[in-house]
mmCIF file of C-alpha atoms in Angstrom:
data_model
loop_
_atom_site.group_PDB
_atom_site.id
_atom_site.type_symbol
_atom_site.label_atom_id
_atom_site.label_comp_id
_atom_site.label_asym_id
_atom_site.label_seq_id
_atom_site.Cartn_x
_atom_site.Cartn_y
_atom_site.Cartn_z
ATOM 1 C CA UNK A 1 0.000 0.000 0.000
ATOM 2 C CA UNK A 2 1.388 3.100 -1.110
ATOM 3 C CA UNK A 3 0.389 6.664 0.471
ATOM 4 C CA UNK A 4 -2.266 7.801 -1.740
ATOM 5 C CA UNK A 5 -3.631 4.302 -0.919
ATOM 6 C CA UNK A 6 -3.209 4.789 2.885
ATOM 7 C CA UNK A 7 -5.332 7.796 3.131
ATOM 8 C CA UNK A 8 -7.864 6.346 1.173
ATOM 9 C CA UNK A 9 -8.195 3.999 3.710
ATOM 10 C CA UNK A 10 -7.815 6.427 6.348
ATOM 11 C CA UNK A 11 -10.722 8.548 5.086
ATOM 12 C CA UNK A 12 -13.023 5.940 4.256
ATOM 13 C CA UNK A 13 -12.688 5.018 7.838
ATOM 14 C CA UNK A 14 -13.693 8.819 8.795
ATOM 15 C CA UNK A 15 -16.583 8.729 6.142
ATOM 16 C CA UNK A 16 -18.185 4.893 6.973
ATOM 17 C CA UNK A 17 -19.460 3.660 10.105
ATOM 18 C CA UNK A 18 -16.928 2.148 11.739
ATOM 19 C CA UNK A 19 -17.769 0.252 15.708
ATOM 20 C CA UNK A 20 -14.882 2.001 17.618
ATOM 21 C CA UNK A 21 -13.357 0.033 20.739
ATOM 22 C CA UNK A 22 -10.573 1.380 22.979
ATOM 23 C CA UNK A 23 -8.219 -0.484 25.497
ATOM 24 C CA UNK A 24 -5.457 0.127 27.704
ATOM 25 C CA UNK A 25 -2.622 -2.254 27.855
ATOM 26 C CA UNK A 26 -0.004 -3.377 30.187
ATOM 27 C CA UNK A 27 3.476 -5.386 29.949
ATOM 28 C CA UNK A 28 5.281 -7.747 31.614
ATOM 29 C CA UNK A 29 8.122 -9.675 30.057
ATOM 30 C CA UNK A 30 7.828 -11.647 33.132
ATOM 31 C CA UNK A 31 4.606 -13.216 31.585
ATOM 32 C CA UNK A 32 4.895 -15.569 29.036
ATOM 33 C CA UNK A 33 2.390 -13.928 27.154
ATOM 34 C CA UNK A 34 3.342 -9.887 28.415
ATOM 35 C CA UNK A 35 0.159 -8.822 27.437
ATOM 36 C CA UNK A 36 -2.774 -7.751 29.704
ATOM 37 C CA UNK A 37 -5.980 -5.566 28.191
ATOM 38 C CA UNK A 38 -8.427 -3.496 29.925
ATOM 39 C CA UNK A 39 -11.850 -2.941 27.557
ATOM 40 C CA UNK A 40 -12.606 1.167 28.394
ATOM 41 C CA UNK A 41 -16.309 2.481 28.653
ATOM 42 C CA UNK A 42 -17.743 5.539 28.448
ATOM 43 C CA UNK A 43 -20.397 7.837 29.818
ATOM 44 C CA UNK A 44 -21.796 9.300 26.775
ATOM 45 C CA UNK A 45 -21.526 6.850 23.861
ATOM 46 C CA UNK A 46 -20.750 9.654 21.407
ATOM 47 C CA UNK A 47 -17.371 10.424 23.060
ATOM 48 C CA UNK A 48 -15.750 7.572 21.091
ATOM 49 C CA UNK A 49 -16.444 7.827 17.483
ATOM 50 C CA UNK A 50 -16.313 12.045 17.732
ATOM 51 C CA UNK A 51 -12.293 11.449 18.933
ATOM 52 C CA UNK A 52 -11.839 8.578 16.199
ATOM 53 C CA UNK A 53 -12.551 11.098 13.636
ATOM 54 C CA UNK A 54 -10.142 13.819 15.013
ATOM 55 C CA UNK A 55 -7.741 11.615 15.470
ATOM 56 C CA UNK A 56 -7.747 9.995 12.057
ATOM 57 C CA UNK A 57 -7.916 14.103 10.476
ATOM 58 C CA UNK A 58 -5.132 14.777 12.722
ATOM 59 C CA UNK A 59 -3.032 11.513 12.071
ATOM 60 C CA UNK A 60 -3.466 12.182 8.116
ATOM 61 C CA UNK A 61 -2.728 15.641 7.960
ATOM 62 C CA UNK A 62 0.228 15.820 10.509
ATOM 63 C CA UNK A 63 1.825 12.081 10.438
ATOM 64 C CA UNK A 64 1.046 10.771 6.607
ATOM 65 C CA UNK A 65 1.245 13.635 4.541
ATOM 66 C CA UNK A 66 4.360 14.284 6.359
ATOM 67 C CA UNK A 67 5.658 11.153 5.231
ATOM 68 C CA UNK A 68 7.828 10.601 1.735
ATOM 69 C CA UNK A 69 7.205 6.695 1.132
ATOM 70 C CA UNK A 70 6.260 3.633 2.566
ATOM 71 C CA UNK A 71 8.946 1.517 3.052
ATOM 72 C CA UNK A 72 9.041 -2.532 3.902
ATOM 73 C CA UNK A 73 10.927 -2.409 7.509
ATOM 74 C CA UNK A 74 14.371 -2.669 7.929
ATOM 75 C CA UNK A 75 15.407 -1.388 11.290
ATOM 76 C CA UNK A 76 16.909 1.134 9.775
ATOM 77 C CA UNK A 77 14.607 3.191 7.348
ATOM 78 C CA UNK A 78 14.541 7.185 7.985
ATOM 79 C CA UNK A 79 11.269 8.480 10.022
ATOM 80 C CA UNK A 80 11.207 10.410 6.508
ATOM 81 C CA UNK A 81 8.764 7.194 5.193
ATOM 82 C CA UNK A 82 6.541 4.554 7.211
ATOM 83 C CA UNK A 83 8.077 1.472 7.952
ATOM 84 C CA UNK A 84 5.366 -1.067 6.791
ATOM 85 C CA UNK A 85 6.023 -4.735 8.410
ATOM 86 C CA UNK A 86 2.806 -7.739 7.886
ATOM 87 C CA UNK A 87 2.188 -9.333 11.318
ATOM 88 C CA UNK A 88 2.830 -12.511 9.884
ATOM 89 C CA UNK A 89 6.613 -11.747 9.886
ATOM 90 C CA UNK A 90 9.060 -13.764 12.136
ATOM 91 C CA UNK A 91 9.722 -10.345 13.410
ATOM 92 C CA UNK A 92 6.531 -9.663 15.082
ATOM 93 C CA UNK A 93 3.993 -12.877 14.846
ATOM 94 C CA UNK A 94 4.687 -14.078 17.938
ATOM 95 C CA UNK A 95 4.192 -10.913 19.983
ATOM 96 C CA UNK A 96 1.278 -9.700 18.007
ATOM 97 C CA UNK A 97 -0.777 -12.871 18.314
ATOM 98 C CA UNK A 98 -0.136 -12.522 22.246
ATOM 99 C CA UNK A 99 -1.149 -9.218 21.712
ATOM 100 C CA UNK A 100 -4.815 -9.570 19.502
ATOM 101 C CA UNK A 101 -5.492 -12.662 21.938
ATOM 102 C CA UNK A 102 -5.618 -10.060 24.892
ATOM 103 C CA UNK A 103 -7.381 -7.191 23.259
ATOM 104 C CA UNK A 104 -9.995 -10.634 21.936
ATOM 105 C CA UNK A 105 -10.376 -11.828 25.481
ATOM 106 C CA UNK A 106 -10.256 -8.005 27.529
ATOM 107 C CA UNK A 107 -13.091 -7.589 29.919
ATOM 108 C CA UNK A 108 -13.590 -4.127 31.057
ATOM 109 C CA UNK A 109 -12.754 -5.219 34.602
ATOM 110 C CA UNK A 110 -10.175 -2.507 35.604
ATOM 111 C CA UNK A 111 -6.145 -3.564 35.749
ATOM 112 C CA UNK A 112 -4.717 -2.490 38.193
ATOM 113 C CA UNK A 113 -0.844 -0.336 37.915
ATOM 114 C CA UNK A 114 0.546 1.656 35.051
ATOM 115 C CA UNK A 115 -0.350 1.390 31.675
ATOM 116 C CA UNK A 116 2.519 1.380 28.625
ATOM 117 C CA UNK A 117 -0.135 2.027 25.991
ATOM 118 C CA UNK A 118 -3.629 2.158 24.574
ATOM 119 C CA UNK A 119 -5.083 0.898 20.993
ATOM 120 C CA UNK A 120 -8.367 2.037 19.176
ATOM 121 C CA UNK A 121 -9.904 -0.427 17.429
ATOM 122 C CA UNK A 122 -12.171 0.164 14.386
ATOM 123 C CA UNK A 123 -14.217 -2.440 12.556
ATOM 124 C CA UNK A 124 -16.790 -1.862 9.897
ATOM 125 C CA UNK A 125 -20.189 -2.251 10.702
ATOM 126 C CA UNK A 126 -21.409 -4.330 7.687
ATOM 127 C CA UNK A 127 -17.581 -5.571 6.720
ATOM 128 C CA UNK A 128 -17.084 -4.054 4.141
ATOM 129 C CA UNK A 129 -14.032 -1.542 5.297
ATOM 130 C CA UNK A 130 -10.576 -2.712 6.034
ATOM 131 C CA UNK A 131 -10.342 -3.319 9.945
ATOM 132 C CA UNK A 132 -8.335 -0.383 11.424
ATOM 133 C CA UNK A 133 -6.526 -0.049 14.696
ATOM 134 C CA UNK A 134 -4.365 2.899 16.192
ATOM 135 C CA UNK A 135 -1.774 2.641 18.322
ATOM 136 C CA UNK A 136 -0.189 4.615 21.011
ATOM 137 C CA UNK A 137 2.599 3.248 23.062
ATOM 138 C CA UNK A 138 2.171 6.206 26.175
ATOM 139 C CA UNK A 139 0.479 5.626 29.606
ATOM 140 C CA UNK A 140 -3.094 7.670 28.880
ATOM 141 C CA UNK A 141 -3.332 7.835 32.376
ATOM 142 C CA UNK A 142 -2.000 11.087 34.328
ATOM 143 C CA UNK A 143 -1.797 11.508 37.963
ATOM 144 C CA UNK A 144 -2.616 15.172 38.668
ATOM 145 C CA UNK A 145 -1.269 15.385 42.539
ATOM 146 C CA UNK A 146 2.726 14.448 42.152
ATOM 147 C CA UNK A 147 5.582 16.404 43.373
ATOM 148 C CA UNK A 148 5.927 18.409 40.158
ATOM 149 C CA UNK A 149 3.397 20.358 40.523
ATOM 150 C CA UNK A 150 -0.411 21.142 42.265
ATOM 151 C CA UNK A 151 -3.206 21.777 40.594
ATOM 152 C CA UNK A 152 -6.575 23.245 41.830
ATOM 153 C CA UNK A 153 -10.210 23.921 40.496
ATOM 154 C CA UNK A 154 -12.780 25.893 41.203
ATOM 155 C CA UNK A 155 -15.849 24.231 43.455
ATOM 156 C CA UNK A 156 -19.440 25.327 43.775
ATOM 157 C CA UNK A 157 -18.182 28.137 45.860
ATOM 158 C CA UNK A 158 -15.862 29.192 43.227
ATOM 159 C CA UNK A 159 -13.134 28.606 45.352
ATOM 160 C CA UNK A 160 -9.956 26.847 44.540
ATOM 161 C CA UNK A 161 -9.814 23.218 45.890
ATOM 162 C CA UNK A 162 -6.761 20.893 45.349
ATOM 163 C CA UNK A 163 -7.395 17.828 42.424
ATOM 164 C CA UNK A 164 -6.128 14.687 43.389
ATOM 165 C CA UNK A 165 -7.706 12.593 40.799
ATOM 166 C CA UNK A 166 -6.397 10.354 37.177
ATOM 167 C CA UNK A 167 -7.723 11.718 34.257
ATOM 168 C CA UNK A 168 -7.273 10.322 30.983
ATOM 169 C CA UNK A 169 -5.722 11.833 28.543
ATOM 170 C CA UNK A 170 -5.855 10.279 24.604
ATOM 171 C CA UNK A 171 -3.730 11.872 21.708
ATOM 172 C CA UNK A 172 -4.007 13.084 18.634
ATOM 173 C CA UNK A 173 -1.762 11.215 16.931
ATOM 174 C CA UNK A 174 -0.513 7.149 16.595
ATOM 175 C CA UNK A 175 2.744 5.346 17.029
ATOM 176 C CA UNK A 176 1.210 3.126 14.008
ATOM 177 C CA UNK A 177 -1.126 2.163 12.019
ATOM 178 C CA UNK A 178 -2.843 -1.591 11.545
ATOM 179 C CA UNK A 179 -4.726 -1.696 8.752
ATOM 180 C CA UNK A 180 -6.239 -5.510 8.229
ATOM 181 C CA UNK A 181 -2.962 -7.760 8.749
ATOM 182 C CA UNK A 182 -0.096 -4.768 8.403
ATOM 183 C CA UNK A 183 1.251 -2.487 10.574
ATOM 184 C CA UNK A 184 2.547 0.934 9.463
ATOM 185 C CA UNK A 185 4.923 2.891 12.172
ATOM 186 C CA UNK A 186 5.951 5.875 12.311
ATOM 187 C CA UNK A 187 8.930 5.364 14.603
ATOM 188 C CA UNK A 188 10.635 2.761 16.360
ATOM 189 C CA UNK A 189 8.465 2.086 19.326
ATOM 190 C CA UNK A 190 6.943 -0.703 18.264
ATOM 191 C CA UNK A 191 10.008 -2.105 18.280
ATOM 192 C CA UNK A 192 10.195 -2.016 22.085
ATOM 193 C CA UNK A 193 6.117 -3.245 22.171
ATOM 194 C CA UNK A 194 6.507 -6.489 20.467
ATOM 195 C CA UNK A 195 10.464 -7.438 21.765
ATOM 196 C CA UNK A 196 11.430 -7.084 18.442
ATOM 197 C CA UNK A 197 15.224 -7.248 19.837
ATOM 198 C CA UNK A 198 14.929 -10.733 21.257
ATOM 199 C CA UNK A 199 13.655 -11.668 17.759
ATOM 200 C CA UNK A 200 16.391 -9.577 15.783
ATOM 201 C CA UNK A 201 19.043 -11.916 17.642
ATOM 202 C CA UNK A 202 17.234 -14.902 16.498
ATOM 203 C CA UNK A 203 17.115 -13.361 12.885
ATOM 204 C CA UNK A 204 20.941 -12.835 12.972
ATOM 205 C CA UNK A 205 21.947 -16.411 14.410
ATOM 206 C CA UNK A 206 20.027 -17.801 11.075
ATOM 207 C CA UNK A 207 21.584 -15.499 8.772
ATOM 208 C CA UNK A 208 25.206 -15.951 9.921
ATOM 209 C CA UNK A 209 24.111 -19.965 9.601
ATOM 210 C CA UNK A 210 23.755 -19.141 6.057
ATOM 211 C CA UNK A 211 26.844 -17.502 5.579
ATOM 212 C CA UNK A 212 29.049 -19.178 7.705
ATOM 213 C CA UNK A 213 27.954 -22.103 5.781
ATOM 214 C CA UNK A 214 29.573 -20.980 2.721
ATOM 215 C CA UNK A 215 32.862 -21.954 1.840
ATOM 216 C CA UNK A 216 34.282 -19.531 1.150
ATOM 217 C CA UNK A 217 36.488 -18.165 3.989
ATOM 218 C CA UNK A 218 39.889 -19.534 4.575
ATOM 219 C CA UNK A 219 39.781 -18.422 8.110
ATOM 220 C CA UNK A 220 36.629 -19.947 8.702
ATOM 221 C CA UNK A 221 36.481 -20.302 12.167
ATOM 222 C CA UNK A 222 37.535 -16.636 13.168
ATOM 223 C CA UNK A 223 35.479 -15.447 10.756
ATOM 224 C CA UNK A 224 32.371 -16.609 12.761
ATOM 225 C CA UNK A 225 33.892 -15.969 15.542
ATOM 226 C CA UNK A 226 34.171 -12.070 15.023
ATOM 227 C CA UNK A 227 30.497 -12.261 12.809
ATOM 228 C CA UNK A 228 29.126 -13.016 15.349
ATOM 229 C CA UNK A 229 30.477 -10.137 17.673
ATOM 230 C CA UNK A 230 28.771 -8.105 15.099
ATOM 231 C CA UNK A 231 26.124 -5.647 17.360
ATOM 232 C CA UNK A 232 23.457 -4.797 14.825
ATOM 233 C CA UNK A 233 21.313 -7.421 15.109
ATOM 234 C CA UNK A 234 18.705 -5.633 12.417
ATOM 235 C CA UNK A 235 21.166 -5.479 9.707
ATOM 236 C CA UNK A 236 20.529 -9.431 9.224
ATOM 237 C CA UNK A 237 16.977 -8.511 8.078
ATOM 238 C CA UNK A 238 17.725 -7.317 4.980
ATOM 239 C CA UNK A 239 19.721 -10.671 4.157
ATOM 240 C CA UNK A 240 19.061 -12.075 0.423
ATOM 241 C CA UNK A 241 19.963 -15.203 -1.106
ATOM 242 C CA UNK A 242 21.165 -13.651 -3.877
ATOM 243 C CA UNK A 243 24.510 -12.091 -2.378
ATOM 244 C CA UNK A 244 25.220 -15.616 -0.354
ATOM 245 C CA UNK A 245 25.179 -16.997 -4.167
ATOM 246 C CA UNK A 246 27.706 -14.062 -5.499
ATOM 247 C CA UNK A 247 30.146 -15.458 -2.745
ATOM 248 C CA UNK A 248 29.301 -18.553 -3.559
ATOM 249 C CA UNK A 249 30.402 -18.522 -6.963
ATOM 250 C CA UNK A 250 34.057 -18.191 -6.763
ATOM 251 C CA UNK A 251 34.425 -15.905 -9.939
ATOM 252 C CA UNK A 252 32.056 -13.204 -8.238
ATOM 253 C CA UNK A 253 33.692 -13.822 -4.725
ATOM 254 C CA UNK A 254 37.123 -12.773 -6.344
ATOM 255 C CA UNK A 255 35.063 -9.089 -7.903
ATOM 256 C CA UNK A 256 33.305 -9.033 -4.402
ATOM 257 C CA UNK A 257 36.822 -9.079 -2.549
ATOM 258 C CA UNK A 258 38.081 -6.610 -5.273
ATOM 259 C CA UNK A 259 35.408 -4.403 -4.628
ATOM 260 C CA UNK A 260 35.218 -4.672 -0.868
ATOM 261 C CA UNK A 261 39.608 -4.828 -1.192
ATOM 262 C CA UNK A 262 39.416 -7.786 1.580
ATOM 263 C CA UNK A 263 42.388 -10.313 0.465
ATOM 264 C CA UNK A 264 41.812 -13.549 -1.171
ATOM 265 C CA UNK A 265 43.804 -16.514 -0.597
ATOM 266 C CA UNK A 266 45.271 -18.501 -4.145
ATOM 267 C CA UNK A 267 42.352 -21.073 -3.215
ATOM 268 C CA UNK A 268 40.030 -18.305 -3.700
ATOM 269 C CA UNK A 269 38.355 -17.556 -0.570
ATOM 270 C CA UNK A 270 38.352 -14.328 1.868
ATOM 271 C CA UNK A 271 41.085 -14.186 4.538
ATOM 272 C CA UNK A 272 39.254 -11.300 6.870
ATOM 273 C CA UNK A 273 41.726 -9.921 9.101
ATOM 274 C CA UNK A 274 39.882 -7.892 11.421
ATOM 275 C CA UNK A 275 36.368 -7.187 12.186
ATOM 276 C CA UNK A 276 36.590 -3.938 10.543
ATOM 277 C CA UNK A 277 36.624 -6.263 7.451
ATOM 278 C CA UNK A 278 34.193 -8.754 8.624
ATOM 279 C CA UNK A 279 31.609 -6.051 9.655
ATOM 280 C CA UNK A 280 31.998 -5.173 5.512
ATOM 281 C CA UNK A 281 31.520 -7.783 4.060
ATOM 282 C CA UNK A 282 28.567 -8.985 6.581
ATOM 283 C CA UNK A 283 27.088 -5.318 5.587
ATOM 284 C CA UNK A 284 27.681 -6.240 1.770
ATOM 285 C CA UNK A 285 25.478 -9.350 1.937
ATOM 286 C CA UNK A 286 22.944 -7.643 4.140
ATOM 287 C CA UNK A 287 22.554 -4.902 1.155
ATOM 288 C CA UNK A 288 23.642 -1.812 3.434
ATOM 289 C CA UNK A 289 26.552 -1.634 1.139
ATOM 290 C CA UNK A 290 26.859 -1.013 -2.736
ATOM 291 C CA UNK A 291 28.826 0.453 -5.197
ATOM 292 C CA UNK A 292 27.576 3.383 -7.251
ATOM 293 C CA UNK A 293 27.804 2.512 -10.828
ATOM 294 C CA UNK A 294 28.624 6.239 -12.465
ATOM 295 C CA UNK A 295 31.337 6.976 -9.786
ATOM 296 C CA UNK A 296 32.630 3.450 -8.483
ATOM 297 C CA UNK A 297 32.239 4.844 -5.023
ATOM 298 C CA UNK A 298 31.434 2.441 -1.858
ATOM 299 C CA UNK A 299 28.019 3.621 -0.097
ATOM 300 C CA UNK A 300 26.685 2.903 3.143
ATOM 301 C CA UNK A 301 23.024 2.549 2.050
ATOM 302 C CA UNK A 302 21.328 3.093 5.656
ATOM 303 C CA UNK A 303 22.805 6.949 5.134
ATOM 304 C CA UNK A 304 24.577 6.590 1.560
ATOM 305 C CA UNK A 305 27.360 8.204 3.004
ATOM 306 C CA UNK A 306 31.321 7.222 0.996
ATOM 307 C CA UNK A 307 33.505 4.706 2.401
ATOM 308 C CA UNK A 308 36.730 5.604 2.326
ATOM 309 C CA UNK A 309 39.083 2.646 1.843
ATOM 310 C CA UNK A 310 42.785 2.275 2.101
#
């Protein structure tokens, strides 16, 4: 889904009738599922719909038309575009099933403790609209007696009287977007939602499987040794088959090791010296390094800033 196609969505949503739900959410990674959602009701039945459709005004015109592209996720893709990421990726599935089967099951029996978040669900009343759901990854409820400040209202006697109670405050804009089985965020902290750094190790032990498997290293075993020292687990995600084949291949290793000017023993194969080295070449496969074909210059894709070589 492109843009255009986004807020097409977005405003059909504002236009149709749409059965709006909203639920807090805690977390505890002490639970194997963290999960735990709290159904919210309201006085006047009215107040839900009315702040669906300022929020989904306020989300398009400050948060998507903001926005240059949607971009597949990569860990690394500039808050320029909208990371876009289906929940049926190894990334995410097993979090965000934990997470549906709460908000599915959520009674409006109060939690107890601090919230980490709220979601607004939308469905449409005869089906025939893409299900919608915003996100927001901020406690929505605020203390107003703490020890940063006091703050008073006026009783029946128009005198000032100190307020002790939670209110509840709801925003007008989303950490993302799920629009039928995609999510589209808008920064990273969905990242920290769904544990998506427990599952970017797992991603990188597979890939460096892969490679490792590969022979094509004379120094095989320090080679691993120091990949796997690597620290940016997300690089991995971007992993393609088709750059474990070019090293593969021992004609296109030799032009990869050119390029990359990482020595090659007479068998053929990389001899990586240093993790400086390893960390390129690991980058290389991962497609966060290319070289520009007018000015044979080595970019860094994530910023496509020169590498300078000696």
């Amino acid at each position: 889904m492109n843009k255009d196609l986004l807020i097409e969505v977005l405003e059909n949503a504002r236009e149709n009738k749409y059965d709006w739900s909203l639920y807090f959410f805690k977390i505890d990674r002490r639970n194997n599922n963290p999960f735990t959602a709290y159904k919210i009701r309201f006085k006047n039945s009215q107040y839900l719909p009315e702040y669906a459709k300022r929020l989904i005004d306020m989300v398009i015109k400050y948060q998507v038309k903001k926005i240059k592209e949607i971009k597949d996720y990569t860990g690394e893709n500039t808050k320029i575009s909208c990371d876009r990421i289906e929940t049926s990726s190894e990334l995410v599935k097993e979090q965000w099933d934990y997470f549906v089967e709460d908000i599915a099951r959520a009674s409006d029996e109060k939690v107890e403790g601090k919230y980490h978040g709220y979601v607004l669900e939308g469905t449409s009343s005869n089906n025939s609209e893409k299900s919608l759901a915003f996100l927001k990854i901020a406690n929505p409820i605020i203390n107003l007696k703490n020890k940063r400040s006091a703050v008073f209202t006026f009783d029946s006697d128009d005198e000032l009287s100190e307020m002790s109670d939670e209110i509840c405050k709801l925003r007008m804009d989303a950490d993302c977007i799920v629009i039928d089985d995609v999510i589209y965020s808008f920064n990273y902290k969905i990242e920290d939602m769904l544990n998506m750094e427990k599952t970017m190790q797992k991603v990188k032990k597979e890939a460096l499987e892969k490679i490792v498997a590969v022979d094509a290293f004379e120094n095989k075993d320090e080679f691993e040794q120091m990949a796997r020292a690597y620290k940016a687990p997300r690089t991995f995600i971007t992993l393609k088959s088709e750059r474990i084949e070019r090293i593969r291949n021992m004609a296109k290793r030799k032009d990869v090791a050119s390029m990359l000017k990482i020595e090659i023993s007479q068998n053929g194969k990389f001899i990586l010296k240093n993790a400086e080295e390893v960390s390129l070449l690991l980058r290389y496969l991962c497609y966060k390094v290319f070289k520009d074909a007018e000015t044979k210059e080595l970019l860094e894709a994530s910023n496509v800033t020169q590498i300078l070589l000696n």
